Amino acid sequence: MSGSIDGRLVNRADLAGIFGVSVNTVTNWIEKGCPYVERGSNGVEWQFDTAAVIDWKIQRAVENVAMSAGDEGGKDSSKARREDADCRRAVANAIVAEIDADEALKAVVSRHDVVADMATFCQVLRTGLSNMASKVAGRAATMTSAPEIEAMAKAEMNRAFTAAREEIAQRWFAGRDPDHDAGGADRNPPAG
């Protein structure tokens, strides 16, 4: 395959998931020279470029095949192992291409984007619920019945949830045609 493949940045757990191995296996890869973008430390996650890791894995597989071929000296065995390495390379390239296609079709979202959006959602919700407490406290003093206080508290709580839902909907669906339905994959959240 000609040209370079653009990878994406992932942490150790995501890298382990992509390759179908354990996090301990990824740690062993690091000890054996697996390339990384940022070394993990307290409070900082490891960052890996998937394309660089795939290239590294392919190179190691080719080197292992070459060493095995040199040890055995058999042409048939060497050819079979070379074909096996080429097959693994093709599978790795197909995985990267599938990830790229999913990203281009917007069928997947970045974990970092979702974390940021959910943090904003929680912050808006927290602000709304904090405001609810002060509003309820101020108004409840003038009310005489428990059902009246409960109804007011529910209304304020619903207002906080609605504000948070609208904030996340604005982030996720901003600039889209409301009638756009990409196969049913993306839809505005239900009201209520």
Coordinates of C-alpha atoms in Angstrom, one line a residue:
M1 CA 0.0 0.0 0.0
S2 CA 1.5 3.3 -1.0
G3 CA 1.4 6.5 1.1
S4 CA 1.2 6.9 4.8
I5 CA -1.8 6.2 6.9
D6 CA -3.0 8.8 9.4
G7 CA -3.6 7.3 12.8
R8 CA -5.4 8.7 15.8
L9 CA -4.3 9.4 19.3
V10 CA -5.5 6.9 21.9
N11 CA -4.6 5.9 25.4
R12 CA -3.4 2.5 26.6
A13 CA -6.8 1.0 27.2
D14 CA -8.1 2.2 23.8
L15 CA -5.0 0.8 22.1
A16 CA -5.5 -2.5 23.9
G17 CA -9.1 -2.6 22.8
I18 CA -8.2 -1.8 19.2
F19 CA -5.7 -4.7 19.0
G20 CA -7.8 -7.1 21.2
V21 CA -5.1 -7.5 23.9
S22 CA -4.8 -6.6 27.5
V23 CA -3.4 -3.4 28.9
N24 CA -0.5 -5.5 30.3
T25 CA 0.3 -6.6 26.8
V26 CA 0.5 -3.0 25.7
T27 CA 2.8 -2.3 28.7
N28 CA 5.1 -5.2 27.4
W29 CA 5.1 -3.6 24.0
I30 CA 6.3 -0.4 25.4
E31 CA 9.2 -2.2 27.1
K32 CA 10.0 -3.7 23.7
G33 CA 10.1 -0.3 21.9
C34 CA 6.5 0.4 21.0
P35 CA 6.3 4.1 19.9
Y36 CA 4.2 6.5 21.9
V37 CA 3.4 10.2 21.6
E38 CA 3.3 11.0 25.3
R39 CA 4.6 9.0 28.2
G40 CA 2.0 8.4 31.0
S41 CA 2.7 9.7 34.5
N42 CA 0.6 10.7 37.5
G43 CA -2.6 12.3 36.1
V44 CA -1.4 12.1 32.5
E45 CA -2.5 9.2 30.2
W46 CA -0.2 7.5 27.8
Q47 CA -0.9 8.7 24.2
F48 CA -0.2 6.5 21.2
D49 CA -0.6 7.1 17.5
T50 CA -2.4 4.1 16.1
A51 CA -0.7 4.3 12.7
A52 CA 2.8 4.4 14.3
V53 CA 1.9 1.4 16.5
I54 CA 0.6 -0.6 13.5
D55 CA 3.8 0.2 11.6
W56 CA 5.9 -0.9 14.5
K57 CA 3.9 -4.1 14.9
I58 CA 4.2 -4.8 11.1
Q59 CA 8.0 -4.1 11.2
R60 CA 8.4 -6.5 14.2
A61 CA 6.4 -9.2 12.4
V62 CA 8.6 -8.8 9.3
E63 CA 11.8 -8.9 11.4
N64 CA 10.5 -12.0 13.2
V65 CA 9.8 -13.7 9.9
A66 CA 13.2 -12.7 8.5
M67 CA 15.0 -14.1 11.6
S68 CA 13.0 -17.3 11.5
A69 CA 13.7 -17.7 7.8
G70 CA 17.4 -17.2 8.5
D71 CA 17.4 -19.8 11.2
E72 CA 15.5 -22.5 9.3
G73 CA 16.9 -21.8 5.9
G74 CA 13.9 -23.3 4.2
K75 CA 12.4 -21.3 1.3
D76 CA 8.9 -22.7 1.6
S77 CA 8.7 -21.8 5.3
S78 CA 10.1 -18.4 4.7
K79 CA 7.6 -17.7 1.9
A80 CA 4.7 -18.9 4.1
R81 CA 5.7 -16.7 6.9
R82 CA 6.2 -13.7 4.6
E83 CA 2.7 -14.3 3.3
D84 CA 1.4 -14.5 6.9
A85 CA 3.1 -11.1 7.7
D86 CA 1.7 -9.6 4.5
C87 CA -1.8 -10.9 5.5
R88 CA -1.4 -9.3 9.0
R89 CA -0.3 -6.1 7.4
A90 CA -3.4 -6.1 5.2
V91 CA -5.7 -6.7 8.1
A92 CA -4.0 -3.8 10.1
N93 CA -4.4 -1.5 7.1
A94 CA -8.0 -2.5 6.7
I95 CA -8.7 -1.8 10.3
V96 CA -7.2 1.7 10.0
A97 CA -9.1 2.3 6.8
E98 CA -12.3 1.3 8.5
I99 CA -11.7 3.6 11.4
D100 CA -10.9 6.5 8.9
A101 CA -14.1 5.7 7.0
D102 CA -16.2 5.7 10.2
E103 CA -14.7 9.1 11.2
A104 CA -15.3 10.5 7.7
L105 CA -19.0 9.3 7.8
K106 CA -19.3 10.7 11.3
A107 CA -20.4 7.3 12.5
V108 CA -18.1 7.5 15.5
V109 CA -17.2 10.3 17.9
S110 CA -14.0 11.2 19.7
R111 CA -13.9 10.0 23.3
H112 CA -12.3 13.4 24.2
D113 CA -15.2 15.3 22.5
V114 CA -17.8 13.3 24.4
V115 CA -16.0 13.8 27.7
A116 CA -15.9 17.6 27.1
D117 CA -19.6 17.6 26.1
M118 CA -20.6 15.6 29.1
A119 CA -18.6 17.8 31.4
T120 CA -20.5 20.8 30.0
F121 CA -23.8 19.0 30.4
C122 CA -23.0 18.2 34.0
Q123 CA -21.9 21.8 34.7
V124 CA -25.1 23.2 33.3
L125 CA -27.1 20.7 35.2
R126 CA -25.2 21.4 38.5
T127 CA -25.7 25.2 38.0
G128 CA -29.4 24.7 37.3
L129 CA -29.9 22.5 40.4
S130 CA -28.0 24.9 42.6
N131 CA -30.2 27.7 41.4
M132 CA -33.2 25.5 42.0
A133 CA -32.3 25.2 45.7
S134 CA -32.1 28.9 46.2
K135 CA -35.3 29.6 44.3
V136 CA -37.2 26.9 46.2
A137 CA -35.8 28.1 49.6
G138 CA -36.9 31.7 48.8
R139 CA -40.4 30.8 47.6
A140 CA -41.2 28.0 49.9
A141 CA -41.3 30.3 52.9
T142 CA -44.4 32.0 51.5
M143 CA -46.2 28.8 50.6
T144 CA -48.5 26.9 52.9
S145 CA -49.1 23.5 51.4
A146 CA -46.6 20.6 50.7
P147 CA -48.1 19.8 47.2
E148 CA -47.6 23.5 46.2
I149 CA -43.9 23.4 47.3
E150 CA -43.4 20.0 45.6
A151 CA -44.9 21.2 42.3
M152 CA -42.7 24.3 42.4
A153 CA -39.6 22.2 43.2
K154 CA -40.4 19.8 40.3
A155 CA -40.9 22.7 37.9
E156 CA -37.5 24.2 38.9
M157 CA -35.8 20.8 38.6
N158 CA -37.3 20.2 35.2
R159 CA -36.1 23.7 34.1
A160 CA -32.5 22.7 35.1
F161 CA -32.7 19.4 33.2
T162 CA -34.2 21.1 30.2
A163 CA -31.4 23.7 30.2
A164 CA -28.8 20.9 30.3
R165 CA -30.5 18.9 27.6
E166 CA -30.7 22.0 25.3
E167 CA -27.0 22.8 25.9
I168 CA -26.0 19.3 24.8
A169 CA -28.4 19.3 21.9
Q170 CA -26.9 22.7 20.8
R171 CA -23.4 21.2 20.9
W172 CA -24.3 18.0 19.1
F173 CA -26.7 19.3 16.5
A174 CA -25.5 22.8 15.9
G175 CA -25.5 23.8 12.2
R176 CA -27.5 20.7 11.1
D177 CA -30.7 20.7 9.1
P178 CA -33.3 19.6 11.6
D179 CA -34.9 17.4 8.9
H180 CA -31.5 15.7 8.2
D181 CA -31.8 12.0 9.2
A182 CA -28.5 10.2 8.5
G183 CA -30.0 6.8 8.4
G184 CA -31.6 7.4 11.8
A185 CA -28.2 7.5 13.5
D186 CA -28.4 11.1 14.8
R187 CA -31.6 12.4 16.2
N188 CA -32.5 15.2 18.5
P189 CA -33.2 14.0 22.1
P190 CA -36.9 13.6 22.9
A191 CA -38.5 16.5 24.7
G192 CA -39.6 16.0 28.3

